[in-house]
GROMACS .gro file of C-alpha atoms in nm:
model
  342
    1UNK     CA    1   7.445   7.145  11.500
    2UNK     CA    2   7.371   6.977  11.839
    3UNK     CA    3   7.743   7.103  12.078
    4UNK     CA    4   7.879   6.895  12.351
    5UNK     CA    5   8.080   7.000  12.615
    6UNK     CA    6   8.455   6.852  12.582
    7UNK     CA    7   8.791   6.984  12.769
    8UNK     CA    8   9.052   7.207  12.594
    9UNK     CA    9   9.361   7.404  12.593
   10UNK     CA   10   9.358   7.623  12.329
   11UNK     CA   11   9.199   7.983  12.245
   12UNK     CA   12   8.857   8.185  12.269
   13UNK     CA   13   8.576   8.262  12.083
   14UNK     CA   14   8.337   8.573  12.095
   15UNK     CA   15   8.044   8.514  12.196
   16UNK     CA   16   7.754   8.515  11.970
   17UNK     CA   17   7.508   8.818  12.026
   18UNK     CA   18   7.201   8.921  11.884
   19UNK     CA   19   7.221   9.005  11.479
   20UNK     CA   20   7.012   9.236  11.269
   21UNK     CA   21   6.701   9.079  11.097
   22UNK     CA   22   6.808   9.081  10.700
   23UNK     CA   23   6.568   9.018  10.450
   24UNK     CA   24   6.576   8.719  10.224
   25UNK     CA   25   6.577   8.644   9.891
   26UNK     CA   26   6.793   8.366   9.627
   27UNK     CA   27   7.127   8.451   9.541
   28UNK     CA   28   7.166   8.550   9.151
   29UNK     CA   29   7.352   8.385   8.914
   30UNK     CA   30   7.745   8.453   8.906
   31UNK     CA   31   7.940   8.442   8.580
   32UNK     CA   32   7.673   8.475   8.331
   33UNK     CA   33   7.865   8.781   8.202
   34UNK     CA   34   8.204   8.752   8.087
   35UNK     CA   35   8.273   8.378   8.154
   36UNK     CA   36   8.444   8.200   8.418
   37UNK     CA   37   8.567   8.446   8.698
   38UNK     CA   38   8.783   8.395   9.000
   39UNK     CA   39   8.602   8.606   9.253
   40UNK     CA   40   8.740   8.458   9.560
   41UNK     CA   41   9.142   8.605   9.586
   42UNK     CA   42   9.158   8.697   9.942
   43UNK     CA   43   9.445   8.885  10.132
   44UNK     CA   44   9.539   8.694  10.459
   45UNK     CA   45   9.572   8.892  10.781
   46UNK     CA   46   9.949   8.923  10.766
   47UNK     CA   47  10.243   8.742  10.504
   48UNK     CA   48  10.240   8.374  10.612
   49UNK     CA   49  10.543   8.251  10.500
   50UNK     CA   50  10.352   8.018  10.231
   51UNK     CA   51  10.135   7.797  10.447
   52UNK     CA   52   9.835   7.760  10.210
   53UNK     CA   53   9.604   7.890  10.481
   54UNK     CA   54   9.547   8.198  10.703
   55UNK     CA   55   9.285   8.382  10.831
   56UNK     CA   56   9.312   8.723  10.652
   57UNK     CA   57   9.209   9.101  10.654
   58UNK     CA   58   8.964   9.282  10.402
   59UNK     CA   59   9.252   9.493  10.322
   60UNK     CA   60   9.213   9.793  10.177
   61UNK     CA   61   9.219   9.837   9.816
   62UNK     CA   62   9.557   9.998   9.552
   63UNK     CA   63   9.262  10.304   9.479
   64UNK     CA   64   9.279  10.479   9.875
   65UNK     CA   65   9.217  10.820   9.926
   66UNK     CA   66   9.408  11.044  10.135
   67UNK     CA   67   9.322  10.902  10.473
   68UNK     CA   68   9.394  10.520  10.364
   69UNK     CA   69   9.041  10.380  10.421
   70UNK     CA   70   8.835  10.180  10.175
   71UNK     CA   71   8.732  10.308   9.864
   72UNK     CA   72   8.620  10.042   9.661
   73UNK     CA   73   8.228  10.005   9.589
   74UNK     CA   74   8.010   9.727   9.743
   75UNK     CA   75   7.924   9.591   9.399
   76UNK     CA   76   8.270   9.515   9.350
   77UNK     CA   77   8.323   9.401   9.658
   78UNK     CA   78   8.110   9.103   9.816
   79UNK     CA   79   8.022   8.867   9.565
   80UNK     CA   80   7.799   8.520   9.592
   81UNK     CA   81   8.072   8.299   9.447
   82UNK     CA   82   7.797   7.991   9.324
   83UNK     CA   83   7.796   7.966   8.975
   84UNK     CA   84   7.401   7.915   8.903
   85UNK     CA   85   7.123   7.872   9.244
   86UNK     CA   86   7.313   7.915   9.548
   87UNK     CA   87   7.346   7.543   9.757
   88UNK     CA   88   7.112   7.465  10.046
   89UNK     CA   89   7.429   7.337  10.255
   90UNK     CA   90   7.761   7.499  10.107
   91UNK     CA   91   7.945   7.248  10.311
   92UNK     CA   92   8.031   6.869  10.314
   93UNK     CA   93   8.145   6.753  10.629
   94UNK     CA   94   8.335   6.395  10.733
   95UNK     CA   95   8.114   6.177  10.964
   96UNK     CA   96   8.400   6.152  11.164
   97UNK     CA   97   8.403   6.549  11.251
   98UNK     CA   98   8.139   6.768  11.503
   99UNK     CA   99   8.148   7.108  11.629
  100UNK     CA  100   8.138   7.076  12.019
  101UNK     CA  101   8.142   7.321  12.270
  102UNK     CA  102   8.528   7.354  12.425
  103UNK     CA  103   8.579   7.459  12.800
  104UNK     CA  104   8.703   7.794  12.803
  105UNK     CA  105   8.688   7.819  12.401
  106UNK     CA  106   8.377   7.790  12.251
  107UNK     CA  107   8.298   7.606  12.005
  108UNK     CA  108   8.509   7.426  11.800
  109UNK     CA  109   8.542   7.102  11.570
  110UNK     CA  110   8.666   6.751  11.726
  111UNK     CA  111   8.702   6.393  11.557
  112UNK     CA  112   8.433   6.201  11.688
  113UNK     CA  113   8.639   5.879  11.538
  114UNK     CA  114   8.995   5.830  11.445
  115UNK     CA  115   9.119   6.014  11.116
  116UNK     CA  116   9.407   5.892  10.918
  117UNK     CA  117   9.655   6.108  10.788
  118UNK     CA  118   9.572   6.267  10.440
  119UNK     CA  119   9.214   6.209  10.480
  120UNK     CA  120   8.970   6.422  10.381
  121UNK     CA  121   8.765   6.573  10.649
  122UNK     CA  122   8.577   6.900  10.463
  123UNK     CA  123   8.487   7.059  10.215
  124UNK     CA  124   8.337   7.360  10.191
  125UNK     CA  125   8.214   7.596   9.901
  126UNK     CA  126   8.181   7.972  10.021
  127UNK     CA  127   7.874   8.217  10.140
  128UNK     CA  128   8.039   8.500  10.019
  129UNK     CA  129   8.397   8.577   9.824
  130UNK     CA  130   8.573   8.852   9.722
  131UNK     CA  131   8.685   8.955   9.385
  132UNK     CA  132   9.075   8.972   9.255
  133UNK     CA  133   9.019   9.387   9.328
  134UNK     CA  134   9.184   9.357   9.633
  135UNK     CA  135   9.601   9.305   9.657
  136UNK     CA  136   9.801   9.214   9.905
  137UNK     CA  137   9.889   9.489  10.146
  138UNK     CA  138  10.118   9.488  10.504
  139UNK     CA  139   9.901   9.787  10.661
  140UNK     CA  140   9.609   9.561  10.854
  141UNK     CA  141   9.480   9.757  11.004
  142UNK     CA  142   9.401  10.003  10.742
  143UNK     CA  143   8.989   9.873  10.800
  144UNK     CA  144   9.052   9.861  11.194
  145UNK     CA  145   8.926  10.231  11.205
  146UNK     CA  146   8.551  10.367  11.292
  147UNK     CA  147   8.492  10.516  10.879
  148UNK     CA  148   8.657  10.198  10.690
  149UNK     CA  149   8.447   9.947  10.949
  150UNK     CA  150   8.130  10.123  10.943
  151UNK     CA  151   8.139  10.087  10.522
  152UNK     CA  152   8.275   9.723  10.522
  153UNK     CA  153   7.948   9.672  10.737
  154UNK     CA  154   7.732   9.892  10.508
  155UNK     CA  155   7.859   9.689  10.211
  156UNK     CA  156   7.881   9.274  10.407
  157UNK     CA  157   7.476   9.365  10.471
  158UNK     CA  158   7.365   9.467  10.175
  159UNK     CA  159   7.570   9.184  10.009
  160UNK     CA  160   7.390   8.955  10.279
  161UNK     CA  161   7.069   9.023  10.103
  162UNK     CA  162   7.165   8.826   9.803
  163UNK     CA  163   7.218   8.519  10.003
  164UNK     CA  164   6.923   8.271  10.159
  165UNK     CA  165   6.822   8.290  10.513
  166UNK     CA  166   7.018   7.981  10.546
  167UNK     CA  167   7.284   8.090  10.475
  168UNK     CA  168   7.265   8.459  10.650
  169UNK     CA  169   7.173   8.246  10.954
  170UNK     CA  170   7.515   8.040  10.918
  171UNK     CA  171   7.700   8.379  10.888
  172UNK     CA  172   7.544   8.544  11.203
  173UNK     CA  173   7.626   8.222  11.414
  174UNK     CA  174   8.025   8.318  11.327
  175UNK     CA  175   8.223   8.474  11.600
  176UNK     CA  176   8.300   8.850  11.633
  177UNK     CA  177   8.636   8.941  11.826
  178UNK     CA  178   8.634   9.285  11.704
  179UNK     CA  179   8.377   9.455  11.940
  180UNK     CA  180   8.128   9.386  12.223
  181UNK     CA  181   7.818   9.386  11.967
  182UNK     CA  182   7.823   9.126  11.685
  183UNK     CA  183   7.872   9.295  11.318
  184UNK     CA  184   7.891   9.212  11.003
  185UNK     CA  185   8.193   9.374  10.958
  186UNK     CA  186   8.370   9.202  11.296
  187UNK     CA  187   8.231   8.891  11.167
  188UNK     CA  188   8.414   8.902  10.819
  189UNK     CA  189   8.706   9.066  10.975
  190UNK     CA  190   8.745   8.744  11.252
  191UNK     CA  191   8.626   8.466  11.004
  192UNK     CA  192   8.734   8.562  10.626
  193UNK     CA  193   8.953   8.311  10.483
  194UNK     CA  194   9.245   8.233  10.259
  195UNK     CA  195   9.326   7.895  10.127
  196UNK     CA  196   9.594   7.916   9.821
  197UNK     CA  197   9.439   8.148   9.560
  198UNK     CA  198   9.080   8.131   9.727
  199UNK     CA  199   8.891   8.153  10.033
  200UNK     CA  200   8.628   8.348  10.181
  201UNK     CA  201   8.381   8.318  10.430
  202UNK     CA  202   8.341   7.937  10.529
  203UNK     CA  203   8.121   7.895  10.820
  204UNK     CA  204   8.208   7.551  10.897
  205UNK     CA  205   8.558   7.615  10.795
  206UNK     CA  206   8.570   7.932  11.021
  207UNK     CA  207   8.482   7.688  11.369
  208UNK     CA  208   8.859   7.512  11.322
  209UNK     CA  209   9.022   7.698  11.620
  210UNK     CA  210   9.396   7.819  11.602
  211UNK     CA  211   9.709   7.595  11.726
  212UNK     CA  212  10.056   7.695  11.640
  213UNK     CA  213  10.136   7.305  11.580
  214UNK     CA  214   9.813   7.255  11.374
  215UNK     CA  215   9.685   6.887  11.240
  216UNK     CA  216   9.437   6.961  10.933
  217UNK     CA  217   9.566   7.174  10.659
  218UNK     CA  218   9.321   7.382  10.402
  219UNK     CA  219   9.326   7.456  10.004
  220UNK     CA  220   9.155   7.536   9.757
  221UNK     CA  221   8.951   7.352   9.439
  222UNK     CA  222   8.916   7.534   9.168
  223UNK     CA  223   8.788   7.303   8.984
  224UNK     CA  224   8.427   7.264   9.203
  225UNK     CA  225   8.169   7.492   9.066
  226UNK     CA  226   8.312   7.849   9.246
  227UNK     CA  227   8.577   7.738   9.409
  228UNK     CA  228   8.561   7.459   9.750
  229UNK     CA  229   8.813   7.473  10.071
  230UNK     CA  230   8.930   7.140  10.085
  231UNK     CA  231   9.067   7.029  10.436
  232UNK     CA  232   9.323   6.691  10.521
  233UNK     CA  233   9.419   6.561  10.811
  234UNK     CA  234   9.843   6.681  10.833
  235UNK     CA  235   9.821   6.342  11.072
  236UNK     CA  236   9.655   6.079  11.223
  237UNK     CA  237   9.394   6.180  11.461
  238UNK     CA  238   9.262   6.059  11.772
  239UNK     CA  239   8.909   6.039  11.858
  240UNK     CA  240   8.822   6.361  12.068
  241UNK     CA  241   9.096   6.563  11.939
  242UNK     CA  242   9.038   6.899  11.813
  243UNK     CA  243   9.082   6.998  11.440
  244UNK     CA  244   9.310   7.265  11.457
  245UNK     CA  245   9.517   7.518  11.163
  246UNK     CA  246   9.762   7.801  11.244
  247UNK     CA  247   9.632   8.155  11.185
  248UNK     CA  248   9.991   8.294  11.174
  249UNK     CA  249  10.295   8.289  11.015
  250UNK     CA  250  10.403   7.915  11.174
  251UNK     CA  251  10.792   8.069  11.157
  252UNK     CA  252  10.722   8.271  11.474
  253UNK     CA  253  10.859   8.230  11.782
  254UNK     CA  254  10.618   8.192  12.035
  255UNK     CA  255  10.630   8.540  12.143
  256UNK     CA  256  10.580   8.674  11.819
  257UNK     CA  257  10.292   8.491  11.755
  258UNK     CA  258  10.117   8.569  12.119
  259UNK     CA  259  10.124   8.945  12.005
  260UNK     CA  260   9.945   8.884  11.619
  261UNK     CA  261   9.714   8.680  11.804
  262UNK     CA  262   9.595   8.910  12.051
  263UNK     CA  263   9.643   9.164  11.806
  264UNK     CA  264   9.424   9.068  11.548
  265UNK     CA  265   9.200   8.815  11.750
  266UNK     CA  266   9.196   8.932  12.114
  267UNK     CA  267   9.345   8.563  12.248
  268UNK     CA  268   9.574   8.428  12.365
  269UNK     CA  269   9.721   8.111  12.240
  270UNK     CA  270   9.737   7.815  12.493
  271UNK     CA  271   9.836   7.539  12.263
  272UNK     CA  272  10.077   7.260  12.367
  273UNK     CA  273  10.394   7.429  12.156
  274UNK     CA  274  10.288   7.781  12.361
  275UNK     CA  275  10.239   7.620  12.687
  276UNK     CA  276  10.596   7.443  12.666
  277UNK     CA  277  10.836   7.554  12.962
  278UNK     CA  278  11.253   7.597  12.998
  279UNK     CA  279  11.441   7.433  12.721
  280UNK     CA  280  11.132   7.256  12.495
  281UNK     CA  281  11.021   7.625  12.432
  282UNK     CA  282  11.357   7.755  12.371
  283UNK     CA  283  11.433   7.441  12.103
  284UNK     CA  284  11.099   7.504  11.959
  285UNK     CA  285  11.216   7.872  11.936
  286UNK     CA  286  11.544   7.797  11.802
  287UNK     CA  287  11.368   7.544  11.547
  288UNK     CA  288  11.117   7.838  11.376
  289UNK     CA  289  11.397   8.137  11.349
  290UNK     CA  290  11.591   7.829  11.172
  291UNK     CA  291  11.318   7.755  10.971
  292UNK     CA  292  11.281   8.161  10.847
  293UNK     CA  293  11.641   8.195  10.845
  294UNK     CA  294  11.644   7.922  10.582
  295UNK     CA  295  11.322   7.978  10.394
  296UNK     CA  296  11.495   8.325  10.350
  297UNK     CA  297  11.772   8.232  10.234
  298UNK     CA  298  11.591   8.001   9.991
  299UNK     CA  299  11.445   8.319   9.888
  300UNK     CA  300  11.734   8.498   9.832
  301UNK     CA  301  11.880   8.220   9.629
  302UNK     CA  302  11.619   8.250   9.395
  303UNK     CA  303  11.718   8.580   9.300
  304UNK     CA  304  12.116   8.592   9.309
  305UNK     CA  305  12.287   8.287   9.328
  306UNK     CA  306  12.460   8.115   8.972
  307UNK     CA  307  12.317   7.789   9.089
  308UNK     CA  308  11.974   7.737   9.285
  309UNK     CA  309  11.912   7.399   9.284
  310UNK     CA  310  12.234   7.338   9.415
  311UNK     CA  311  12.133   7.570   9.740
  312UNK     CA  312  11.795   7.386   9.740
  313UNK     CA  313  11.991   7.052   9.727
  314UNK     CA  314  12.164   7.191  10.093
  315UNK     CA  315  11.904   7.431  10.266
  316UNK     CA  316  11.572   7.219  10.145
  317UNK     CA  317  11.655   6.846  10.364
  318UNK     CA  318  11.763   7.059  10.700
  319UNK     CA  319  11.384   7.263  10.610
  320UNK     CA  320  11.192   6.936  10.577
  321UNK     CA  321  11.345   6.782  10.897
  322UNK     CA  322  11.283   7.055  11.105
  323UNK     CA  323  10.928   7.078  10.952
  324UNK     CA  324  10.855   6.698  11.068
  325UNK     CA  325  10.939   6.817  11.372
  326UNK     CA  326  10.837   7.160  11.465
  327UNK     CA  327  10.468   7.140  11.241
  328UNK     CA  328  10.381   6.749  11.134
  329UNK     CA  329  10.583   6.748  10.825
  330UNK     CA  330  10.325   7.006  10.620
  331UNK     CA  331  10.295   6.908  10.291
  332UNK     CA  332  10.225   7.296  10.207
  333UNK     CA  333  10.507   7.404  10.338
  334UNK     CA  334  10.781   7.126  10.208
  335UNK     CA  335  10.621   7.171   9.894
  336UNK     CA  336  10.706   7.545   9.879
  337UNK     CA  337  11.014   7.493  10.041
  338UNK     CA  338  11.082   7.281   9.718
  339UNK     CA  339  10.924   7.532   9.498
  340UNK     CA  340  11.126   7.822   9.586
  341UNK     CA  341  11.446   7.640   9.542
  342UNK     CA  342  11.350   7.498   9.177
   0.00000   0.00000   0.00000
């Protein structure tokens, strides 16, 4: 897709460099043994506080040996989540959306007309998903280490095989943060996503840039073909904005999510809530730790008090107001708000 060169505030993105030549041939068929399978359970980079949608690690596996690296095979691993031929174009995409080139970013997706709130901007089926094999684990950076990288790439390129040149060519145009050479493994590692119980790796999902007060929200469809990342505008958007999501945990503060993003993406975050100054950033502050205070105490409610609708009844309204304010009234995140307290 044709970029155009528009101002912004926000992030970075790794250069592209040079890939590997692959060979090609059609992906097989997935799920003519054993029925309908839900290959595509990702674990997100770190706990995100229920937000529907975070980058994530390939963490390691429950079966680890000694040293804590990966230990799972690569057949059980990487798997083309397209039940039948694999599609020419996994991805549907708004006319009212382009990937442009951002000053001092990259490239990144802007609304080349307005967008209501709600609307539907993408949607997205996967190049490659992971199977349910993988649980959720705190340690990520149990695959940040020379062994566990080197087989992640050994097993994302011989997985790569399986899938059309098309489609390897829409994987190798992906980002790498994780070293000065492009991999397959820093690829995965800098792209791979999580959307509800889904997610993988979405190329044109993977160009929405990070902002800590995002305005398009991802899930996932279960019920198209494999499995399809479904994106809506959390507001209405301006012509020339940029489509943004939070890779974090949006209960924060700002400093806390400055050191996961440089962390695990080697930026840092220039987005309007980071760049506020004096008291805005302290209120903005003060409005997240309330926001995990009370989410927390949802939590707890859950598990030991006599009556937890009655806490939800208190701590859920002071949640959803501070949500309009601090992160465009998510829908993901009132909903779980409400969830937990049910």
């Amino acid at each position: 897709m044709q970029c155009v060169l528009l101002p912004s505030e926000a992030g970075s993105v790794a250069p592209s460099t040079v890939r590997p030549e692959l060979p090609s041939r059609r992906c097989p068929s997935v799920g003519s043994k054993g029925g309908s399978r839900d290959v595509l359970s990702l674990v997100p980079w770190a706990l995100l506080g229920g937000c529907g949608c975070a980058r994530l690690s390939l963490q390691r596996s429950s079966r680890r040996g000694s040293s804590g690296v990966l230990q799972a095979r690569q057949a059980e691993i990487f798997q083309v989540p397209i039940d039948g031929d694999e599609v020419s174009d996994p991805a549907r995409i708004s006319s009212k959306i382009a990937v442009a080139e951002l000053e001092g970013k990259g490239c990144g997706v802007v609304a080349t007309s307005a967008i209501s709130r709600g609307e539907v901007v993408l949607k997205e089926s996967p190049l490659l998903g992971l199977p349910d094999s993988f649980q959720s684990a705190s340690d990520v950076e149990a695959l940040l280490n020379a062994t566990s990288l080197q087989q992640l790439d050994e097993d994302l390129n011989s997985a790569l095989t399986s899938c059309s040149q098309a489609n390897q060519d829409r994987f190798w145009e992906l980002s790498d943060c994780h070293g000065e050479h492009k991999t397959a493994a820093g690829i995965a590692l800098t792209n791979a996503l999580q959307l509800g119980k889904g997610g993988g790796l979405l190329a044109m999902s993977a160009r929405f840039n990070h902002s800590c007060k995002p305005n398009v929200q991802g899930g996932w469809d279960k019920s198209q073909g494999g499995g399809m990342a479904v994106w809506h505008a959390l507001r209405d958007i301006s012509a020339g904005e940029e489509l943004c999501f939070s890779y974090v945990d949006p209960y924060e503060t700002d400093a806390e999510r400055q050191s996961t993003l440089q962390r695990l993406f080697k930026f840092q975050c220039r987005c309007p809530v980071c760049m506020l100054q004096g008291e805005a950033k302290m209120a903005s502050n003060q409005n997240r730790q309330q926001l995990r205070d009370l989410k927390e105490a949802l939590e707890l409610s859950a598990v030991v008090a006599d009556d937890t609708a009655e806490m939800a009844r208190e701590l859920v309204p002071q949640m959803v107001e501070l949500l309009d304010v601090e992160l465009e009234g998510s829908p993901a995140l009132k909903s779980k708000a409400w969830g937990t307290g049910s």
